[in-house]
Coordinates of C-alpha atoms in Angstrom, one line a residue:
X1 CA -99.9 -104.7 83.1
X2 CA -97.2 -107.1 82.6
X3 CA -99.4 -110.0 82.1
X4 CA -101.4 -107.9 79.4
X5 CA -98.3 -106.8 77.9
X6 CA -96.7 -110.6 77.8
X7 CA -99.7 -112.1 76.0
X8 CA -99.8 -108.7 73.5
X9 CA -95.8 -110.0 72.5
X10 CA -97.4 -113.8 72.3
X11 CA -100.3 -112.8 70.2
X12 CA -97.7 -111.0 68.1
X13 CA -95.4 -113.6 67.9
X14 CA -97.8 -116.0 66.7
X15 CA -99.5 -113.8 64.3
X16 CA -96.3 -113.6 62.3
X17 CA -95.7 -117.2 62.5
X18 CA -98.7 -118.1 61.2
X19 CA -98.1 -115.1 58.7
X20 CA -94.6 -116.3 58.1
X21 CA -96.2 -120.3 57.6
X22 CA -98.6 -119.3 55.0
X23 CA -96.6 -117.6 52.8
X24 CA -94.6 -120.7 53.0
X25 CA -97.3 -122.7 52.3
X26 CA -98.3 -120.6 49.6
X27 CA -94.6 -120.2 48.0
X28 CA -94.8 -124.5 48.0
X29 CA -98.5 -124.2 46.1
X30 CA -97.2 -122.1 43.4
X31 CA -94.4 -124.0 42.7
X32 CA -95.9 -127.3 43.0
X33 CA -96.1 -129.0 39.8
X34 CA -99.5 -131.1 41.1
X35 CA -101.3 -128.5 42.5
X36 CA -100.1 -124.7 41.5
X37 CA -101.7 -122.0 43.0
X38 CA -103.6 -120.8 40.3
X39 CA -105.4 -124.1 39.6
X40 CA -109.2 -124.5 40.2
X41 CA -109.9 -128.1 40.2
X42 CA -113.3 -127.8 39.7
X43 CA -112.8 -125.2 36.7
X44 CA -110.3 -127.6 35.2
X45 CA -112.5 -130.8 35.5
X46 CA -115.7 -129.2 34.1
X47 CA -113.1 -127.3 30.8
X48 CA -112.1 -131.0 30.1
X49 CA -115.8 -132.4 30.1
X50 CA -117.0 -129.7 28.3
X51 CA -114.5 -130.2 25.5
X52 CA -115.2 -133.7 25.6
X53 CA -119.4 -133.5 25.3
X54 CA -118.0 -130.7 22.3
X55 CA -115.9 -134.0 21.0
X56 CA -118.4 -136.2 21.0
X57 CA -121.1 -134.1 19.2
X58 CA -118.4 -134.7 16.0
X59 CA -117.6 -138.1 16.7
X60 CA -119.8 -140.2 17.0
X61 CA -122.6 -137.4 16.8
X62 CA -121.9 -136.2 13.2
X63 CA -120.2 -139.2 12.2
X64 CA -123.5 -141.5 12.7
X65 CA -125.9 -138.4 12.1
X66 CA -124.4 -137.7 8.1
X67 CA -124.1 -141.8 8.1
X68 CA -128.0 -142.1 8.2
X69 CA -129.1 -138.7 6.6
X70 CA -127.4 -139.5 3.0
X71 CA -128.5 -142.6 0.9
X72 CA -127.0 -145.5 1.4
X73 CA -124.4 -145.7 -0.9
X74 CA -122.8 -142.4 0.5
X75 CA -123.0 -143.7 4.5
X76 CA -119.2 -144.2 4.5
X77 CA -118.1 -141.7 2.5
X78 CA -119.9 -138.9 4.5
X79 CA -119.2 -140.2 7.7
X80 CA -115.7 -140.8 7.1
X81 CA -115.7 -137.0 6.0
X82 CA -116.1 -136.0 9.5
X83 CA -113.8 -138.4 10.5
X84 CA -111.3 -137.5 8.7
X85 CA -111.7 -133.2 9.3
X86 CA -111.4 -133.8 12.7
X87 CA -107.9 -135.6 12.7
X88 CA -106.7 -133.5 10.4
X89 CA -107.9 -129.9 12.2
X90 CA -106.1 -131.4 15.3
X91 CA -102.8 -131.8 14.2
X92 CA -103.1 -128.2 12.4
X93 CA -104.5 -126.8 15.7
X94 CA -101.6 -127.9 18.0
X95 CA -99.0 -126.8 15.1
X96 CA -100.1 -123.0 14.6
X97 CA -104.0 -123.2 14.4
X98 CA -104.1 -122.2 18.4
X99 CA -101.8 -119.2 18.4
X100 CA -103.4 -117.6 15.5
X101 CA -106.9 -117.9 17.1
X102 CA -105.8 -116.7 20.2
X103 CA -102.5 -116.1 20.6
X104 CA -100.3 -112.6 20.6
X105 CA -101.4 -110.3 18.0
X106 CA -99.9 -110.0 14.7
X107 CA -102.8 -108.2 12.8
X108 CA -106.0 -106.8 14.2
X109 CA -107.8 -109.9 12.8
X110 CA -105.2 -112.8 13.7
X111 CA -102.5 -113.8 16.0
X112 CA -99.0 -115.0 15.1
X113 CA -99.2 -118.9 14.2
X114 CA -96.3 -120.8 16.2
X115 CA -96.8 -124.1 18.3
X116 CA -98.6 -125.5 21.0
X117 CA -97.0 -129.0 21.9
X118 CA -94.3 -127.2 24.2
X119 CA -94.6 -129.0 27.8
X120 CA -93.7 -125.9 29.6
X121 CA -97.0 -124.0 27.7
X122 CA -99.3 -126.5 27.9
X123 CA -98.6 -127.3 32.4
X124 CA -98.9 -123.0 32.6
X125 CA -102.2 -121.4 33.5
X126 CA -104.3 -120.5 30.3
X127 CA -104.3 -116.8 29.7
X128 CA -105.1 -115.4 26.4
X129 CA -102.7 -112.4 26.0
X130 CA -104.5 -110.1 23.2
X131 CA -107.9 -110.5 25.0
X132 CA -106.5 -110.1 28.3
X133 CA -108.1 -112.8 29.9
X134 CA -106.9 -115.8 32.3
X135 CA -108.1 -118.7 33.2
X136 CA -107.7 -121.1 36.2
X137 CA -106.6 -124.1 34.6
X138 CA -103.8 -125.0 32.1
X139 CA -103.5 -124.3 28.4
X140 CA -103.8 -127.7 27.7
X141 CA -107.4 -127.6 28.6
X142 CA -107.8 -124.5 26.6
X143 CA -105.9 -125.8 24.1
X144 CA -108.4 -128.6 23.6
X145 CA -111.4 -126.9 24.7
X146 CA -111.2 -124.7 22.0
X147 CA -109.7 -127.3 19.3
X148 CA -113.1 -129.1 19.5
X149 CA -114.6 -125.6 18.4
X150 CA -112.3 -125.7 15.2
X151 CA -112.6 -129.1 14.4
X152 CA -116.7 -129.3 14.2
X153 CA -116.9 -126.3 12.0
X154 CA -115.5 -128.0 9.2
X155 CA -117.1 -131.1 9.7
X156 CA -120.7 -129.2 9.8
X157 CA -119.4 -127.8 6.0
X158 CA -118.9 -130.9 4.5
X159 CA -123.1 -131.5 5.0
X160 CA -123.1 -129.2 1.5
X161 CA -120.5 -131.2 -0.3
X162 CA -122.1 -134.5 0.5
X163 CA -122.1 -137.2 -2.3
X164 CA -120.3 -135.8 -5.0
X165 CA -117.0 -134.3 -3.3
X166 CA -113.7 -135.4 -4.2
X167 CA -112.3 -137.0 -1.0
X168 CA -108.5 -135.9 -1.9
X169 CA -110.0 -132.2 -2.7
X170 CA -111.6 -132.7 1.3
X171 CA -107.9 -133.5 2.3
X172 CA -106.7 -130.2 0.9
X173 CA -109.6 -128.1 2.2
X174 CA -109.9 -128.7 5.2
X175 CA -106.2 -127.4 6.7
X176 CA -106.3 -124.5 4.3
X177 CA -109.9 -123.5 5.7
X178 CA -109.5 -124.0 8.9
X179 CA -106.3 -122.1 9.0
X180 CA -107.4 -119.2 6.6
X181 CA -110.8 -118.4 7.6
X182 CA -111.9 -120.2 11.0
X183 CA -108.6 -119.0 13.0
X184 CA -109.1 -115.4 11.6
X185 CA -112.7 -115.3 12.5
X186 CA -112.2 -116.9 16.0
X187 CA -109.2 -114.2 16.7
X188 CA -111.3 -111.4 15.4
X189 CA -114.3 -112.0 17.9
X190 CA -113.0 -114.2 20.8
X191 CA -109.4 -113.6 20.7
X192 CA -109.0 -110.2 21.3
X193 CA -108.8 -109.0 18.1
X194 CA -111.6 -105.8 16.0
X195 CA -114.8 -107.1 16.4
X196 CA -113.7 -108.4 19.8
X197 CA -113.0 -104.6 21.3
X198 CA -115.7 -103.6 19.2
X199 CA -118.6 -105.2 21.0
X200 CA -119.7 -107.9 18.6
X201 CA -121.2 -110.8 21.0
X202 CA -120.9 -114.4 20.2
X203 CA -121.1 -116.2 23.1
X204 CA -120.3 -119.8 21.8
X205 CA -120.4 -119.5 17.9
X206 CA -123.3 -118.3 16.5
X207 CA -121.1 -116.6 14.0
X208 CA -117.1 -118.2 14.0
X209 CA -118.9 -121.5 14.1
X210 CA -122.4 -121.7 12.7
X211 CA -122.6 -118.2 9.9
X212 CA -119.0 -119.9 8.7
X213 CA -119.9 -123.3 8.0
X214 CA -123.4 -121.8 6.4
X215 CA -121.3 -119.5 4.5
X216 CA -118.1 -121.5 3.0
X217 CA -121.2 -124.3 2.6
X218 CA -122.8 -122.3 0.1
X219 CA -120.4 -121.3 -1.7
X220 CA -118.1 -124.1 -1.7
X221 CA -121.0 -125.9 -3.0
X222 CA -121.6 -123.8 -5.9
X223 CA -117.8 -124.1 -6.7
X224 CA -117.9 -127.8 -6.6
X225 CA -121.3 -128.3 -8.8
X226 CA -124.5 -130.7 -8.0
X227 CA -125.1 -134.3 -7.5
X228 CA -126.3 -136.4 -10.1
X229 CA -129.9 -135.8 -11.1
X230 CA -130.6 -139.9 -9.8
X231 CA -129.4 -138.4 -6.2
X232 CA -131.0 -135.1 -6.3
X233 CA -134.3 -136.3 -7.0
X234 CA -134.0 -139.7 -4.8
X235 CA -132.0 -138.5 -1.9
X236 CA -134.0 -141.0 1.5
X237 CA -132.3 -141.0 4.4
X238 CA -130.3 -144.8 4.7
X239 CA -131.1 -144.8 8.3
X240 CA -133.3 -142.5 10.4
X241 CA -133.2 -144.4 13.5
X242 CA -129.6 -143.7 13.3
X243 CA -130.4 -140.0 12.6
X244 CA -132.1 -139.8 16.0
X245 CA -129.4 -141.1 17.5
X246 CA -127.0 -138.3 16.1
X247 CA -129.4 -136.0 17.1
X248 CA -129.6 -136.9 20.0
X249 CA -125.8 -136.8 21.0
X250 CA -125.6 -133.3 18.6
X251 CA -128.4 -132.1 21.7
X252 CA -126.8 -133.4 24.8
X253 CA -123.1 -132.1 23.8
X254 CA -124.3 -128.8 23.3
X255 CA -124.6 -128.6 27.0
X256 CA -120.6 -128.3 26.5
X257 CA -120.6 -126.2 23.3
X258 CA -122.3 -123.3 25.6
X259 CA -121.8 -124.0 28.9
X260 CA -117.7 -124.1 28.6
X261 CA -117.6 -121.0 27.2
X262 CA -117.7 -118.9 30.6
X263 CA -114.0 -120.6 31.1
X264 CA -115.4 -121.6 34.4
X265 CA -117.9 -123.6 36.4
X266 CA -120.0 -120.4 37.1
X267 CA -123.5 -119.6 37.7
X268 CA -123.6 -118.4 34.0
X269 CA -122.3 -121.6 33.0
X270 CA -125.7 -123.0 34.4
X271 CA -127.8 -120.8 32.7
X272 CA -126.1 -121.5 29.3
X273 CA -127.1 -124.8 29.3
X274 CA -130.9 -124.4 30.6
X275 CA -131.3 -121.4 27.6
X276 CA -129.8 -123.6 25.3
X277 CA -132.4 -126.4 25.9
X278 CA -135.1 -124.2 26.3
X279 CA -134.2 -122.7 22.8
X280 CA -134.0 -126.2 20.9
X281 CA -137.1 -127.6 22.3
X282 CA -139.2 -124.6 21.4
X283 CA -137.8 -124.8 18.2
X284 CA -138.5 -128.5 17.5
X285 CA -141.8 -128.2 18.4
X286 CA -142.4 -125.2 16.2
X287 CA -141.2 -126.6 13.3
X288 CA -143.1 -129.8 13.5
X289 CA -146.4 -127.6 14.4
X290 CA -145.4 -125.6 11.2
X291 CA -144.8 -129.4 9.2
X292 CA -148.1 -130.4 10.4
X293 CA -149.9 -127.4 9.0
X294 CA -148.5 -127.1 6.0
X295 CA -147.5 -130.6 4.8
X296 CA -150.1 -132.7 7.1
X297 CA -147.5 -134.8 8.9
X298 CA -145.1 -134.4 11.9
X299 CA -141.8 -135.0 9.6
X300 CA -139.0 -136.8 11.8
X301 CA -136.1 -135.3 9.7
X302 CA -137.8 -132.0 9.6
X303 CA -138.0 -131.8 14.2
X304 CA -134.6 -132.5 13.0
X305 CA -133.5 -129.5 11.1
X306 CA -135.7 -127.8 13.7
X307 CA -133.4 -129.2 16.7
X308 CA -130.4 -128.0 14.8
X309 CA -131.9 -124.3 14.3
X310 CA -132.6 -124.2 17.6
X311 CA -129.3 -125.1 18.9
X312 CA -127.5 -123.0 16.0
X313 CA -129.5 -119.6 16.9
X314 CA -129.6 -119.9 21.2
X315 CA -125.5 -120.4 20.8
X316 CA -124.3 -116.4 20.3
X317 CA -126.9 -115.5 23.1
X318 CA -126.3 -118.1 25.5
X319 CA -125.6 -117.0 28.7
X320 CA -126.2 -113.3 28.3
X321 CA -130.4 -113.5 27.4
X322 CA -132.7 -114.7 29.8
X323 CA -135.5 -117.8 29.7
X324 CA -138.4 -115.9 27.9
X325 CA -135.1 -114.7 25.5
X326 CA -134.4 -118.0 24.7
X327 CA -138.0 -119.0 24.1
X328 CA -138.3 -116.3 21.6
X329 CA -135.3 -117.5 19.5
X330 CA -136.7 -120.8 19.9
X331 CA -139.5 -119.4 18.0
X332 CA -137.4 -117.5 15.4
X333 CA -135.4 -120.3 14.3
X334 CA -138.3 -122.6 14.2
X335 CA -140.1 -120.1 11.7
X336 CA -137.3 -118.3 9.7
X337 CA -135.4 -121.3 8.6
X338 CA -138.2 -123.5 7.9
X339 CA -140.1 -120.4 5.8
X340 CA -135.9 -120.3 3.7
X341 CA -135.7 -124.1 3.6
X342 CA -139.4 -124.7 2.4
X343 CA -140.2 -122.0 0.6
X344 CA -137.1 -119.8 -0.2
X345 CA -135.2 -122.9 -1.5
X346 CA -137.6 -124.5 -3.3
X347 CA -137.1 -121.1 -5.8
X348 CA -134.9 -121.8 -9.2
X349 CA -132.6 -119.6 -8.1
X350 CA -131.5 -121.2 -4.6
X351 CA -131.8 -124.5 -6.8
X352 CA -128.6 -123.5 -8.5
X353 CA -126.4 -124.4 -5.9
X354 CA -126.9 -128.1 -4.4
X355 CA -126.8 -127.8 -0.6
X356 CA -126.9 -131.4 0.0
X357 CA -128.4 -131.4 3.8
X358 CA -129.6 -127.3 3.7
X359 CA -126.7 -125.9 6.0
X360 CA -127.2 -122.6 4.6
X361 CA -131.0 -122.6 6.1
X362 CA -129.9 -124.3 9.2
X363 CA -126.2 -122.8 10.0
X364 CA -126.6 -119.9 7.8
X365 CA -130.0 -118.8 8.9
X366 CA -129.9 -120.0 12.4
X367 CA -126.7 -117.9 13.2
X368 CA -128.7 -114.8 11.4
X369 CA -131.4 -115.0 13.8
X370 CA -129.3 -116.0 16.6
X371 CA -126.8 -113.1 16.3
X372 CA -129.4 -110.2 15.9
X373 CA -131.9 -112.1 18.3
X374 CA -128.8 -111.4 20.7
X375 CA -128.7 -107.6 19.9
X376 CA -132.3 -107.6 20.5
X377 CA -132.6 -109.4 23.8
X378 CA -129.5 -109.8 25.8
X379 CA -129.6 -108.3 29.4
X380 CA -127.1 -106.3 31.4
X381 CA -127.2 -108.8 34.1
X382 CA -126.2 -111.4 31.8
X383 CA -123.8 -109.7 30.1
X384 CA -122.0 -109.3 33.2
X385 CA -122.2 -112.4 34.7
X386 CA -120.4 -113.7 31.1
X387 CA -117.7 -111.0 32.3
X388 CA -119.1 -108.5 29.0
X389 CA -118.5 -104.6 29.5
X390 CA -121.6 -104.4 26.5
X391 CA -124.5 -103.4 28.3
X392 CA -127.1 -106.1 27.0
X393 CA -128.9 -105.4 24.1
X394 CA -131.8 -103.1 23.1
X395 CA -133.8 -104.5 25.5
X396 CA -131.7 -103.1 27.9
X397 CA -131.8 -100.0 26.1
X398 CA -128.9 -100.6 24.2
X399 CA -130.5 -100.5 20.5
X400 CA -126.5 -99.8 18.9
X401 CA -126.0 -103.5 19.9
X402 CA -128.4 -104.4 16.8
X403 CA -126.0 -102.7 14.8
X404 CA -122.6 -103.8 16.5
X405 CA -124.0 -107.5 15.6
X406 CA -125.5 -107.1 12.1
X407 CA -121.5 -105.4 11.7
X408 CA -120.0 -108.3 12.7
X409 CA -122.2 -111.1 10.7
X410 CA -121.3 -108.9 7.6
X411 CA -117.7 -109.2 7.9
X412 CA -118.2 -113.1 8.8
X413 CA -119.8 -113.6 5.8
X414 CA -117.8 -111.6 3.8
X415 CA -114.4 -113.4 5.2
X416 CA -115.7 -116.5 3.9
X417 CA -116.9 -115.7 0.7
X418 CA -113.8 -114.7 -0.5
X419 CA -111.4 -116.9 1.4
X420 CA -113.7 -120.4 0.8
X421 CA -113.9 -119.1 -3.3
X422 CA -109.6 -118.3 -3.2
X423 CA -109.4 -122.1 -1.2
X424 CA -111.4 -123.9 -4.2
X425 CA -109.3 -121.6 -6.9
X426 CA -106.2 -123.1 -5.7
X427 CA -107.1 -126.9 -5.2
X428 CA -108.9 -127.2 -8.9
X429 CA -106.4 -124.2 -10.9
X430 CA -103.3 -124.9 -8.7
X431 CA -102.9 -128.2 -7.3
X432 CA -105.2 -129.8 -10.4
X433 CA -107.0 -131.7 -8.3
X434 CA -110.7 -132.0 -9.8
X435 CA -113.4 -130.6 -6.8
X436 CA -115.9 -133.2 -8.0
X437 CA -115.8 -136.7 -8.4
X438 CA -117.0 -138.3 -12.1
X439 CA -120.1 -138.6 -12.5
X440 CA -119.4 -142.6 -12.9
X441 CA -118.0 -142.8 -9.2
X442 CA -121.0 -140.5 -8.4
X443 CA -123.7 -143.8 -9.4
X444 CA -121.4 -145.8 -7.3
X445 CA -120.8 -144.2 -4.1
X446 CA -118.8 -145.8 -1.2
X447 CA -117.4 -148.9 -2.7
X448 CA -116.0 -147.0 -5.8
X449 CA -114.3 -144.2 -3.4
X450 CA -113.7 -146.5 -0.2
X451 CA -113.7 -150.2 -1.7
X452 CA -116.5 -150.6 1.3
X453 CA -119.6 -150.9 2.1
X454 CA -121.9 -149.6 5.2
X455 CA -124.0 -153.0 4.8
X456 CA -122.0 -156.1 3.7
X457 CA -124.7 -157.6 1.8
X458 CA -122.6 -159.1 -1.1
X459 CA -125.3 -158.7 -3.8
X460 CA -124.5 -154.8 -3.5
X461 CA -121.1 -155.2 -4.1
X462 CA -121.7 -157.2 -7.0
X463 CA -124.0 -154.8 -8.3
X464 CA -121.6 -151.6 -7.8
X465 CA -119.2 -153.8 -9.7
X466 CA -121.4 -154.8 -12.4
X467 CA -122.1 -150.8 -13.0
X468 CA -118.3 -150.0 -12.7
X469 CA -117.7 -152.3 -15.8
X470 CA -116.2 -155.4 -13.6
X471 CA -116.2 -158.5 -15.1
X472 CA -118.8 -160.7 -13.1
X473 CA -116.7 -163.5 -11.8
X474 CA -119.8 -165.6 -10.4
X475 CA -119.8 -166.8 -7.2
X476 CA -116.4 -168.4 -5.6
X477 CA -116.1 -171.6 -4.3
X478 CA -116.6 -170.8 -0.9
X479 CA -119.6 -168.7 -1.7
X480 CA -121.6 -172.2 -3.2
X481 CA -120.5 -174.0 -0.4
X482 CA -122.5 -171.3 2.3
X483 CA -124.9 -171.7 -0.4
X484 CA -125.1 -175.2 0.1
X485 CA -125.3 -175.2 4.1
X486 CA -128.1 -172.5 3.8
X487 CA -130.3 -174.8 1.2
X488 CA -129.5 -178.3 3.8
X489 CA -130.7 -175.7 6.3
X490 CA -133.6 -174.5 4.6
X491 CA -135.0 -178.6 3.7
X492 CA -133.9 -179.4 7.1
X493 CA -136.5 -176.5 8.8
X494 CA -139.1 -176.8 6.2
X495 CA -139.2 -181.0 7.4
X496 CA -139.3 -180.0 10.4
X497 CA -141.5 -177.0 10.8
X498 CA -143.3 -176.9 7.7
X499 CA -141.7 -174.2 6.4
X500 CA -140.2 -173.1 3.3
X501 CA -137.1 -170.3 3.1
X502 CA -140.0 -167.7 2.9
X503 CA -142.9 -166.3 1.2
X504 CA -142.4 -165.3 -2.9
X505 CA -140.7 -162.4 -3.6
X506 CA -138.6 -162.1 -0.7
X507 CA -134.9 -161.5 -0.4
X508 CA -133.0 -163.8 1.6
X509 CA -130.0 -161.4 3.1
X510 CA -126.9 -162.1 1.7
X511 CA -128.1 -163.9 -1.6
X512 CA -127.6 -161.8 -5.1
X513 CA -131.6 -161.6 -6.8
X514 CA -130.0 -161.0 -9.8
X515 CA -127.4 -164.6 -9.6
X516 CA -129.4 -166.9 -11.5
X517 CA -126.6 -170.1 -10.7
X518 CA -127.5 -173.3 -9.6
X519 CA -125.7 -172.3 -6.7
X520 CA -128.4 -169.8 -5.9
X521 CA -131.7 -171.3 -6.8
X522 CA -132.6 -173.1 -3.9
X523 CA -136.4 -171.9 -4.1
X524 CA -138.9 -174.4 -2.3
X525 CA -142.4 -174.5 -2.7
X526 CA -143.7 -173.3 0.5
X527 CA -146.1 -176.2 2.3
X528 CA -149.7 -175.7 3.0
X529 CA -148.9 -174.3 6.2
X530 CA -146.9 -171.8 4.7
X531 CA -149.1 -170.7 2.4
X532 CA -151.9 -170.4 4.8
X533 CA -149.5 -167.6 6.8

């Protein structure tokens, strides 16, 4: 008994010791700087690479992507475009961008604007307050997670104001946009605000990111005005190689740009990513299937536009549909866009506005058949696993959802119309800053807006100089001596090897065809060898 009754008062005894040590131990997480309690390490790590893959779909993905897509002559101008939107939606972020998009509520469609650069808020764990969530890392990560959101939107706009826009006009557009119609849409249906408590789903964008850009696109172009006829009607790709490089980034960093969104390393993080591939493959290979029947060939830029569809359309229904849901949208935005695009915009009507890489049939189009594809077929199983009340879609036997998302799209669109039109009001009637460049810098491109060139072949400088009304100096001095070592070169291989400096016809790189100087005309009759090749 009194053995039984000395090791009950031990047992006790150490129970509340090792009680007493963990609550110690768990006092010391919380207020450890390093390691607080409510930090997931794994959560945090896979928030910051996520951001980062969202990153680098805008830079260098976009940047290159636009760079080969436009002619030539607009490379820098278009890249630099992106460049530039996603500096400046940064600093507007940090500053009040955040807090409006998901900060405290001031209306039920935005949050107050106030900073985010405070220490203290960026080391606490990320919560947003109106939506009642938390997260188990710091708003830092959230901060940046959600700033690369902001920042591509824009940049995925500007593919409709390609190669005519005024760059200062860009400046201007870009903060007021993003500040008066991205943060309002991203607070209305991610941050707690209407269509957020109403049901809408949008699980990475399909409508604050994608229906946005294809909306202000469209109508931003219209307020702007067209190209010049020579660009409309000759508009090849500079690069494509270097489109399929974009691409190709665009693809892989949407792995981010859905699989972040769950705020954690979860299993519906996983199935994000696989739907979202699934999705743009299907779509790809429809739309070259539907290229091949109708126009004969496999068209590289068109499994392009189909990639992009793809990706657009799979992003509002991520997580929450399954794998034969994602093959169907795949299917969808293959079709529906490429029916707009190739028919639909071919029409004199959709002709009046100049959509210079068809973001209203990709962005526009895409989100349309993403967003109701999502009331269609989302399930209940994934709905909760994304941490949704909604109780899928009509496949689940939820046919309202249909409804709750066409709801939504309409006030996305709407939002955008107004507030992109009221932007472009102030920066032409306001701040008299013309929309569009003259029509004179239009035939010029880069080197008239930039004084650069994507490909420092001097005799294109000399011709973008010549139609600007430049005086042509001639060649300098230390242009006819490089002349000079070329044409000792050129004698020095042809006695070698029997060669001239090429066949007839030929352009040597670097040399003006046009510079008729001594300097320049270094021709030598090609050898019997040469001819014979």
């Amino acid at each position: 008994m009194t053995s039984t009754s000395s090791t009950s008062v031990v047992s006790g005894a150490a129970l509340k010791t090792a009680q007493a040590t963990a609550a110690i131990a768990s006092a010391s997480a919380s207020s450890d700087p390093v390691a607080p309690a409510w930090l997931d390490a794994g959560h945090n790590a896979w928030q910051m690479t996520a951001g980062t893959l969202v990153a680098l779909q805008s830079i260098p993905g976009l940047v290159v992507l636009y760079a080969g897509w436009v002619k030539h002559k607009w490379s820098i101008n278009s890249a630099f475009m992106a460049f530039y939107a996603f500096a400046a939606v940064l600093v507007c972020w940090v500053l009040w961008g955040y807090q409006m998009s998901f900060g405290t509520q001031m209306l039920p469609l935005v949050g107050y604007p106030s900073i985010s650069v405070d220490l203290g808020f960026e080391l606490e764990d990320s919560n947003l307050p109106t939506a009642k969530l938390t997260q188990q890392f710091p708003q830092a990560s959230m901060v940046y997670f959600q700033f690369v959101f902001a920042a591509i939107t824009p940049i995925l706009i500007a593919g409709s104001f390609f190669c005519r826009m005024n760059f200062v006009a860009w400046m201007i557009f870009v903060p007021l946009w993003s500040t008066f119609s991205y943060s309002v849409g991203a607070f209305s249906i991610w941050g707690g605000g209407f269509l957020y408590n109403f049901g809408t789903i949008d699980y990475s964008g399909g409508y604050v990111i994608h229906l946005s850009a294809g909306t202000a696109g469209f109508v931003g172009a219209w307020w702007i005005g067209p190209r010049i006829p020579m660009d409309r009607v000759d508009a090849k790709p500079s690069n494509i190689t270097l489109m399929l490089v974009g691409a190709g980034i665009l693809w892989t960093g949407w792995n981010g740009f859905n699989g972040g969104d769950p705020y954690a390393a979860s299993p519906d993080a996983g199935a994000a990513v696989l739907n979202t591939n699934i999705c743009t493959a299907v779509s790809l290979l429809v739309w070259v299937i539907m290229d091949m029947i109708f126009f004969k060939k496999p068209s590289v830029i068109g499994a392009v536009q189909g990639m992009i569809t793809g990706l657009v359309a799979i992003t509002p229904a991520a997580g929450v549909v399954a794998g034969w849901g994602a093959i169907l949208l795949g299917v969808g935005s293959g079709t529906v866009p490429w029916i707009t695009m190739n028919i639909l915009g071919r029409t004199k009507l959709m002709r009046q506005v100049d959509d210079t890489l068809d973001v209203f049939h990709t962005h526009f189009v895409g989100a349309i058949v993403g967003g109701v594809g999502t009331g269609l077929w989302a399930t209940k199983k994934g709905c909760a696993a994304f941490g949704l009340t909604v109780p899928g879609g009509a496949v689940a036997g939820n046919g309202r959802q249909i409804g709750v998302q066409i709801v939504g799209a309409l006030f996305i669109i709407g939002w955008n119309i107004v507030w992109t039109s009221l932007i472009m009001m102030f920066i032409k009637y306001v701040c008299r800053v013309p929309l569009r460049m003259s029509d004179e810098m239009c035939e010029i491109g880069d080197y008239a807006i930039h004084g650069e060139e994507p490909y420092t072949f001097e005799y294109y400088n000399r011709s973008y100089r010549s139609i600007a009304g430049y005086e042509h100096q001639g060649p300098t001095d230390a242009e006819k001596a490089l002349r000079e070592v070329r044409k000792s070169h050129d004698v020095e291989r042809q006695h070698r090897f029997g060669i001239g400096n090429g066949v007839d016809g030929i352009v040597i790189t670097g040399r003006d065809p046009s510079d008729k100087t001594e300097a320049n005309s270094d021709e030598i009759t090609p050898t019997k060898e040469s001819k014979q090749e």
